[in-house]
């Protein structure tokens, strides 16, 4: 059976090479007579796997010894509460740039903790169709938190934001993690649920600057405490061993491809096929966000009626393309074009969009 063209928003497509490598190793990992899933996380073989995955994260983002990498559970959603629990203390205020559903959830968790939150900027006035270009911090900011790619609305930050010196910048990069080169040193913390760009669901990768980590609140419950995770090499409790192994394979694939410059070129080419199909459709397909802020990872568009959108999604499925329905909160259509989506899949979708328009336009 052929594989489908998978435009799912997450969990999402994985590289075929990675799936085949995992398959080959699944029954008997490197002649050990067992699979990675069955290994003790305290074994030296597993330690080698997590160490290599940790090292690959740092190599790919050019990070030195001043950064640590953690593999945690609870998804990006758990980070929405761990970040303020650890860093919004001693009267310091969480500052957030609100750009969509995920930042809204991050704000909600801060409020549930009974902590103050300051909206440094928001795109809510225009239904999150753009990235705010300026922001205003509160007094005594703990940090500024941004969402670098808005998975549901289809906007993306195309530059690392400028922040007042001394204010830690924290980014939820779940849906554009390792999709392009960034100036990672600008960030005190980056986190990403693996299931969009770098692996299966089950782990969140946290990159954290050690001097920022040292400012975290002490005495938090162990599983909420970044320092506990760091001191225990992400093994305070049993980590999601197989997922971390899979992330390691995806990172190896990224490096084999030539690193983030190559990944970014490929992502630009894929997005261009589809945005061109939108822009050359005379309004048959309508992009939903400002062109300069368009996401290269989640391409959102609408058509004249919801019936037409439903027909598009079902016809696309017959043509072997799945995952094109927009998020239930925003409606419309969405094509997710993460790192692992092959270029021919994006080309096939663009072609299909042209044919569908000819038939139904
Ligand atoms: C998917 C997503 C999340 C939620 O991730 P979970 O791992 O399901 O908690 C958070 N932020 C962004 C930007 C996302 O795309």
GROMACS .gro file of C-alpha atoms and ligand atoms in nm:
model
  376
    1UNK     CA    1   0.000   0.000   0.000
    2UNK     CA    2   0.125   0.347  -0.091
    3UNK     CA    3   0.165   0.604   0.184
    4UNK     CA    4  -0.077   0.895   0.176
    5UNK     CA    5   0.023   1.260   0.143
    6UNK     CA    6  -0.017   1.348   0.510
    7UNK     CA    7  -0.103   1.712   0.588
    8UNK     CA    8  -0.205   1.641   0.948
    9UNK     CA    9  -0.140   1.922   1.196
   10UNK     CA   10  -0.012   1.690   1.468
   11UNK     CA   11   0.071   1.418   1.535
   12UNK     CA   12   0.211   1.458   1.190
   13UNK     CA   13   0.408   1.293   0.913
   14UNK     CA   14   0.750   1.147   0.995
   15UNK     CA   15   1.037   1.091   0.750
   16UNK     CA   16   1.007   0.759   0.569
   17UNK     CA   17   1.376   0.689   0.630
   18UNK     CA   18   1.318   0.728   1.003
   19UNK     CA   19   1.017   0.496   1.006
   20UNK     CA   20   1.209   0.231   0.815
   21UNK     CA   21   1.511   0.261   1.043
   22UNK     CA   22   1.288   0.230   1.352
   23UNK     CA   23   1.118  -0.069   1.191
   24UNK     CA   24   1.449  -0.240   1.124
   25UNK     CA   25   1.562  -0.179   1.483
   26UNK     CA   26   1.228  -0.255   1.642
   27UNK     CA   27   1.255  -0.626   1.705
   28UNK     CA   28   1.622  -0.646   1.789
   29UNK     CA   29   1.804  -0.319   1.856
   30UNK     CA   30   2.164  -0.342   1.737
   31UNK     CA   31   2.188  -0.713   1.814
   32UNK     CA   32   2.094  -0.666   2.181
   33UNK     CA   33   1.804  -0.909   2.150
   34UNK     CA   34   1.541  -0.658   2.257
   35UNK     CA   35   1.372  -0.340   2.135
   36UNK     CA   36   1.435   0.013   2.262
   37UNK     CA   37   1.088  -0.001   2.420
   38UNK     CA   38   1.195  -0.291   2.641
   39UNK     CA   39   1.525  -0.146   2.759
   40UNK     CA   40   1.591  -0.012   3.107
   41UNK     CA   41   1.623   0.363   3.100
   42UNK     CA   42   1.914   0.311   3.342
   43UNK     CA   43   2.109   0.093   3.098
   44UNK     CA   44   2.421   0.225   2.932
   45UNK     CA   45   2.270   0.156   2.591
   46UNK     CA   46   1.971   0.379   2.666
   47UNK     CA   47   2.195   0.643   2.821
   48UNK     CA   48   2.381   0.655   2.488
   49UNK     CA   49   2.053   0.713   2.304
   50UNK     CA   50   1.936   1.002   2.524
   51UNK     CA   51   2.285   1.156   2.535
   52UNK     CA   52   2.308   1.153   2.157
   53UNK     CA   53   1.961   1.306   2.120
   54UNK     CA   54   2.056   1.577   2.371
   55UNK     CA   55   2.381   1.648   2.183
   56UNK     CA   56   2.201   1.662   1.847
   57UNK     CA   57   1.956   1.928   1.972
   58UNK     CA   58   2.253   2.143   2.075
   59UNK     CA   59   2.447   2.083   1.753
   60UNK     CA   60   2.153   2.169   1.531
   61UNK     CA   61   2.082   2.497   1.713
   62UNK     CA   62   2.453   2.578   1.768
   63UNK     CA   63   2.422   2.586   2.145
   64UNK     CA   64   2.712   2.566   2.387
   65UNK     CA   65   2.757   2.456   2.746
   66UNK     CA   66   2.552   2.750   2.869
   67UNK     CA   67   2.237   2.565   2.761
   68UNK     CA   68   2.074   2.246   2.884
   69UNK     CA   69   1.819   2.027   2.705
   70UNK     CA   70   1.539   1.849   2.889
   71UNK     CA   71   1.295   1.583   2.771
   72UNK     CA   72   0.971   1.619   2.964
   73UNK     CA   73   0.617   1.487   2.951
   74UNK     CA   74   0.277   1.652   2.960
   75UNK     CA   75   0.328   1.810   2.618
   76UNK     CA   76   0.362   2.179   2.541
   77UNK     CA   77   0.044   2.220   2.747
   78UNK     CA   78   0.230   2.131   3.066
   79UNK     CA   79   0.485   2.400   2.985
   80UNK     CA   80   0.202   2.653   2.998
   81UNK     CA   81   0.197   2.602   3.375
   82UNK     CA   82   0.556   2.497   3.444
   83UNK     CA   83   0.695   2.819   3.296
   84UNK     CA   84   0.502   3.055   3.527
   85UNK     CA   85   0.539   2.823   3.829
   86UNK     CA   86   0.916   2.828   3.788
   87UNK     CA   87   0.980   3.180   3.669
   88UNK     CA   88   0.693   3.415   3.763
   89UNK     CA   89   0.781   3.447   4.129
   90UNK     CA   90   0.906   3.713   4.372
   91UNK     CA   91   0.648   3.957   4.237
   92UNK     CA   92   0.774   3.929   3.879
   93UNK     CA   93   0.505   3.927   3.614
   94UNK     CA   94   0.454   3.687   3.324
   95UNK     CA   95   0.436   3.882   2.994
   96UNK     CA   96   0.273   3.718   2.695
   97UNK     CA   97   0.224   3.807   2.332
   98UNK     CA   98  -0.116   3.666   2.248
   99UNK     CA   99  -0.137   3.535   1.892
  100UNK     CA  100  -0.387   3.251   1.899
  101UNK     CA  101  -0.537   2.948   2.064
  102UNK     CA  102  -0.216   2.825   2.221
  103UNK     CA  103  -0.115   3.153   2.380
  104UNK     CA  104  -0.471   3.181   2.509
  105UNK     CA  105  -0.425   2.849   2.684
  106UNK     CA  106  -0.090   2.963   2.823
  107UNK     CA  107  -0.260   3.276   2.962
  108UNK     CA  108  -0.541   3.065   3.108
  109UNK     CA  109  -0.299   2.847   3.302
  110UNK     CA  110  -0.122   3.148   3.454
  111UNK     CA  111  -0.457   3.280   3.574
  112UNK     CA  112  -0.550   2.941   3.720
  113UNK     CA  113  -0.229   2.952   3.921
  114UNK     CA  114  -0.354   3.282   4.065
  115UNK     CA  115  -0.064   3.475   3.913
  116UNK     CA  116  -0.086   3.809   3.733
  117UNK     CA  117  -0.037   3.811   3.357
  118UNK     CA  118   0.036   4.104   3.128
  119UNK     CA  119  -0.056   4.101   2.759
  120UNK     CA  120   0.246   4.265   2.599
  121UNK     CA  121   0.069   4.255   2.260
  122UNK     CA  122  -0.226   4.078   2.102
  123UNK     CA  123  -0.356   4.001   1.753
  124UNK     CA  124  -0.703   3.921   1.880
  125UNK     CA  125  -0.845   4.244   1.729
  126UNK     CA  126  -0.812   4.093   1.379
  127UNK     CA  127  -0.888   3.731   1.457
  128UNK     CA  128  -0.518   3.649   1.492
  129UNK     CA  129  -0.447   3.711   1.124
  130UNK     CA  130  -0.113   3.881   1.186
  131UNK     CA  131   0.191   3.891   1.415
  132UNK     CA  132   0.210   4.205   1.634
  133UNK     CA  133   0.513   4.415   1.538
  134UNK     CA  134   0.556   4.595   1.871
  135UNK     CA  135   0.495   4.513   2.233
  136UNK     CA  136   0.486   4.686   2.570
  137UNK     CA  137   0.622   4.511   2.875
  138UNK     CA  138   0.482   4.543   3.227
  139UNK     CA  139   0.679   4.666   3.524
  140UNK     CA  140   0.911   4.401   3.663
  141UNK     CA  141   0.863   4.139   3.387
  142UNK     CA  142   0.955   3.779   3.468
  143UNK     CA  143   0.989   3.699   3.097
  144UNK     CA  144   0.828   3.757   2.760
  145UNK     CA  145   0.654   3.452   2.614
  146UNK     CA  146   0.576   3.419   2.243
  147UNK     CA  147   0.432   3.147   2.019
  148UNK     CA  148   0.661   3.143   1.717
  149UNK     CA  149   0.415   2.961   1.492
  150UNK     CA  150   0.041   2.967   1.532
  151UNK     CA  151  -0.061   2.621   1.428
  152UNK     CA  152  -0.433   2.695   1.413
  153UNK     CA  153  -0.444   3.047   1.263
  154UNK     CA  154  -0.149   3.000   1.026
  155UNK     CA  155   0.081   3.286   1.125
  156UNK     CA  156   0.453   3.268   1.200
  157UNK     CA  157   0.722   3.497   1.337
  158UNK     CA  158   0.977   3.534   1.058
  159UNK     CA  159   1.236   3.702   1.276
  160UNK     CA  160   1.351   3.659   1.634
  161UNK     CA  161   1.182   3.941   1.828
  162UNK     CA  162   1.378   4.224   1.985
  163UNK     CA  163   1.334   4.231   2.359
  164UNK     CA  164   1.458   4.479   2.613
  165UNK     CA  165   1.797   4.370   2.748
  166UNK     CA  166   1.774   4.158   3.058
  167UNK     CA  167   1.421   4.031   2.991
  168UNK     CA  168   1.425   3.656   2.926
  169UNK     CA  169   1.257   3.552   2.602
  170UNK     CA  170   1.065   3.223   2.610
  171UNK     CA  171   0.916   3.064   2.300
  172UNK     CA  172   0.661   2.794   2.240
  173UNK     CA  173   0.808   2.661   1.915
  174UNK     CA  174   0.599   2.345   1.903
  175UNK     CA  175   0.493   2.382   1.543
  176UNK     CA  176   0.804   2.534   1.386
  177UNK     CA  177   1.077   2.375   1.596
  178UNK     CA  178   1.389   2.306   1.388
  179UNK     CA  179   1.215   2.419   1.070
  180UNK     CA  180   1.468   2.696   0.995
  181UNK     CA  181   1.785   2.853   1.136
  182UNK     CA  182   1.719   3.083   1.431
  183UNK     CA  183   1.937   3.284   1.664
  184UNK     CA  184   1.880   3.041   1.949
  185UNK     CA  185   2.106   3.239   2.184
  186UNK     CA  186   1.838   3.507   2.196
  187UNK     CA  187   1.608   3.274   2.384
  188UNK     CA  188   1.634   3.191   2.752
  189UNK     CA  189   1.402   2.900   2.689
  190UNK     CA  190   1.249   2.722   2.391
  191UNK     CA  191   1.002   2.438   2.418
  192UNK     CA  192   0.830   2.219   2.164
  193UNK     CA  193   0.597   1.923   2.172
  194UNK     CA  194   0.771   1.668   1.950
  195UNK     CA  195   0.468   1.558   1.751
  196UNK     CA  196   0.468   1.840   1.495
  197UNK     CA  197   0.821   1.856   1.362
  198UNK     CA  198   1.056   1.616   1.540
  199UNK     CA  199   0.891   1.293   1.643
  200UNK     CA  200   0.589   1.110   1.773
  201UNK     CA  201   0.371   1.244   2.055
  202UNK     CA  202   0.484   1.190   2.412
  203UNK     CA  203   0.776   1.420   2.475
  204UNK     CA  204   0.835   1.792   2.489
  205UNK     CA  205   1.185   1.914   2.415
  206UNK     CA  206   1.291   2.201   2.644
  207UNK     CA  207   1.603   2.405   2.569
  208UNK     CA  208   1.697   2.625   2.862
  209UNK     CA  209   1.978   2.864   2.940
  210UNK     CA  210   2.155   2.752   3.255
  211UNK     CA  211   2.179   3.097   3.414
  212UNK     CA  212   1.804   3.140   3.362
  213UNK     CA  213   1.739   2.794   3.506
  214UNK     CA  214   1.929   2.905   3.816
  215UNK     CA  215   1.663   3.173   3.879
  216UNK     CA  216   1.377   2.922   3.898
  217UNK     CA  217   1.169   2.902   4.213
  218UNK     CA  218   1.288   2.644   4.463
  219UNK     CA  219   1.084   2.379   4.638
  220UNK     CA  220   0.824   2.316   4.366
  221UNK     CA  221   0.668   1.969   4.339
  222UNK     CA  222   0.936   1.754   4.178
  223UNK     CA  223   0.765   1.691   3.846
  224UNK     CA  224   0.702   2.066   3.804
  225UNK     CA  225   1.058   2.168   3.883
  226UNK     CA  226   1.295   2.223   3.589
  227UNK     CA  227   1.595   2.196   3.818
  228UNK     CA  228   1.490   1.849   3.932
  229UNK     CA  229   1.466   1.741   3.568
  230UNK     CA  230   1.802   1.899   3.485
  231UNK     CA  231   1.984   1.750   3.785
  232UNK     CA  232   1.854   1.406   3.693
  233UNK     CA  233   1.932   1.422   3.322
  234UNK     CA  234   1.557   1.412   3.238
  235UNK     CA  235   1.535   1.083   3.431
  236UNK     CA  236   1.385   1.186   3.764
  237UNK     CA  237   1.121   0.934   3.667
  238UNK     CA  238   1.092   0.701   3.368
  239UNK     CA  239   1.118   0.916   3.055
  240UNK     CA  240   0.923   0.835   2.736
  241UNK     CA  241   1.213   0.624   2.618
  242UNK     CA  242   1.089   0.520   2.275
  243UNK     CA  243   0.970   0.869   2.180
  244UNK     CA  244   1.308   1.018   2.271
  245UNK     CA  245   1.476   0.752   2.058
  246UNK     CA  246   1.249   0.848   1.767
  247UNK     CA  247   1.332   1.217   1.815
  248UNK     CA  248   1.697   1.117   1.798
  249UNK     CA  249   1.639   0.947   1.463
  250UNK     CA  250   1.458   1.253   1.326
  251UNK     CA  251   1.742   1.482   1.437
  252UNK     CA  252   1.991   1.252   1.268
  253UNK     CA  253   1.779   1.280   0.954
  254UNK     CA  254   1.785   1.662   0.980
  255UNK     CA  255   2.163   1.662   1.010
  256UNK     CA  256   2.203   1.416   0.722
  257UNK     CA  257   1.990   1.646   0.509
  258UNK     CA  258   2.240   1.927   0.570
  259UNK     CA  259   2.097   2.094   0.880
  260UNK     CA  260   1.852   2.378   0.922
  261UNK     CA  261   1.957   2.579   0.615
  262UNK     CA  262   1.858   2.288   0.393
  263UNK     CA  263   1.547   2.212   0.594
  264UNK     CA  264   1.439   2.576   0.558
  265UNK     CA  265   1.492   2.578   0.180
  266UNK     CA  266   1.282   2.267   0.148
  267UNK     CA  267   1.010   2.415   0.369
  268UNK     CA  268   1.007   2.738   0.165
  269UNK     CA  269   0.971   2.544  -0.159
  270UNK     CA  270   0.681   2.340  -0.024
  271UNK     CA  271   0.495   2.641   0.111
  272UNK     CA  272   0.551   2.832  -0.212
  273UNK     CA  273   0.374   2.568  -0.419
  274UNK     CA  274   0.066   2.596  -0.203
  275UNK     CA  275   0.064   2.972  -0.146
  276UNK     CA  276   0.109   3.022  -0.520
  277UNK     CA  277  -0.194   2.801  -0.579
  278UNK     CA  278  -0.389   3.027  -0.342
  279UNK     CA  279  -0.258   3.354  -0.485
  280UNK     CA  280  -0.313   3.251  -0.847
  281UNK     CA  281  -0.671   3.139  -0.791
  282UNK     CA  282  -0.843   3.475  -0.838
  283UNK     CA  283  -0.998   3.447  -0.496
  284UNK     CA  284  -1.128   3.091  -0.535
  285UNK     CA  285  -0.895   3.007  -0.245
  286UNK     CA  286  -0.856   3.284   0.009
  287UNK     CA  287  -0.558   3.305   0.244
  288UNK     CA  288  -0.665   3.396   0.596
  289UNK     CA  289  -0.363   3.590   0.723
  290UNK     CA  290  -0.138   3.885   0.628
  291UNK     CA  291   0.103   3.771   0.357
  292UNK     CA  292   0.415   3.886   0.543
  293UNK     CA  293   0.319   3.674   0.845
  294UNK     CA  294   0.219   3.359   0.661
  295UNK     CA  295   0.331   3.038   0.825
  296UNK     CA  296   0.556   2.802   0.632
  297UNK     CA  297   0.426   2.518   0.850
  298UNK     CA  298   0.048   2.554   0.859
  299UNK     CA  299  -0.112   2.699   0.548
  300UNK     CA  300  -0.469   2.810   0.615
  301UNK     CA  301  -0.723   2.903   0.351
  302UNK     CA  302  -1.095   2.938   0.294
  303UNK     CA  303  -1.326   2.891   0.001
  304UNK     CA  304  -1.657   3.058  -0.089
  305UNK     CA  305  -1.877   2.824   0.115
  306UNK     CA  306  -1.838   2.558   0.378
  307UNK     CA  307  -1.996   2.308   0.137
  308UNK     CA  308  -1.723   2.380  -0.116
  309UNK     CA  309  -1.460   2.331   0.155
  310UNK     CA  310  -1.615   1.999   0.255
  311UNK     CA  311  -1.616   1.886  -0.109
  312UNK     CA  312  -1.251   1.992  -0.144
  313UNK     CA  313  -1.150   1.793   0.163
  314UNK     CA  314  -1.335   1.481   0.054
  315UNK     CA  315  -1.210   1.496  -0.307
  316UNK     CA  316  -0.855   1.551  -0.182
  317UNK     CA  317  -0.888   1.243   0.034
  318UNK     CA  318  -0.989   1.038  -0.268
  319UNK     CA  319  -0.674   1.166  -0.437
  320UNK     CA  320  -0.460   1.040  -0.147
  321UNK     CA  321  -0.425   1.365   0.051
  322UNK     CA  322  -0.536   1.367   0.410
  323UNK     CA  323  -0.547   1.608   0.705
  324UNK     CA  324  -0.666   1.916   0.515
  325UNK     CA  325  -0.956   2.014   0.738
  326UNK     CA  326  -0.895   2.332   0.938
  327UNK     CA  327  -0.903   2.328   1.317
  328UNK     CA  328  -1.252   2.310   1.460
  329UNK     CA  329  -1.208   2.659   1.614
  330UNK     CA  330  -1.110   2.835   1.292
  331UNK     CA  331  -1.284   2.626   1.025
  332UNK     CA  332  -1.177   2.626   0.662
  333UNK     CA  333  -0.883   2.428   0.528
  334UNK     CA  334  -0.531   2.385   0.653
  335UNK     CA  335  -0.232   2.211   0.498
  336UNK     CA  336   0.046   2.141   0.745
  337UNK     CA  337   0.381   2.123   0.570
  338UNK     CA  338   0.618   2.028   0.849
  339UNK     CA  339   0.982   1.932   0.792
  340UNK     CA  340   0.906   1.569   0.716
  341UNK     CA  341   0.641   1.633   0.452
  342UNK     CA  342   0.810   1.541   0.123
  343UNK     CA  343   0.830   1.806  -0.148
  344UNK     CA  344   0.626   1.598  -0.396
  345UNK     CA  345   0.335   1.597  -0.150
  346UNK     CA  346   0.318   1.978  -0.153
  347UNK     CA  347   0.349   1.976  -0.531
  348UNK     CA  348   0.067   1.723  -0.558
  349UNK     CA  349  -0.159   1.937  -0.340
  350UNK     CA  350  -0.089   2.251  -0.543
  351UNK     CA  351  -0.169   2.059  -0.861
  352UNK     CA  352  -0.487   1.921  -0.708
  353UNK     CA  353  -0.594   2.271  -0.601
  354UNK     CA  354  -0.562   2.390  -0.961
  355UNK     CA  355  -0.766   2.098  -1.095
  356UNK     CA  356  -1.033   2.130  -0.828
  357UNK     CA  357  -1.072   2.498  -0.909
  358UNK     CA  358  -1.109   2.426  -1.282
  359UNK     CA  359  -1.386   2.177  -1.207
  360UNK     CA  360  -1.569   2.382  -0.947
  361UNK     CA  361  -1.470   2.745  -1.010
  362LIG     C1  362   0.017   2.150   1.936
  362LIG     C2  363   0.062   2.273   2.007
  362LIG     C3  364   0.057   2.283   2.147
  362LIG     C4  365   0.001   2.173   2.235
  362LIG     O1  366   0.085   2.065   2.239
  362LIG     P1  367   0.054   1.937   2.332
  362LIG     O2  368   0.182   1.862   2.317
  362LIG     O3  369  -0.065   1.871   2.276
  362LIG     O4  370   0.032   1.986   2.470
  362LIG     C5  371   0.104   2.398   2.205
  362LIG     N1  372   0.154   2.499   2.132
  362LIG     C6  373   0.160   2.494   1.998
  362LIG     C7  374   0.215   2.608   1.921
  362LIG     C8  375   0.114   2.380   1.931
  362LIG     O5  376   0.118   2.374   1.797
   0.00000   0.00000   0.00000
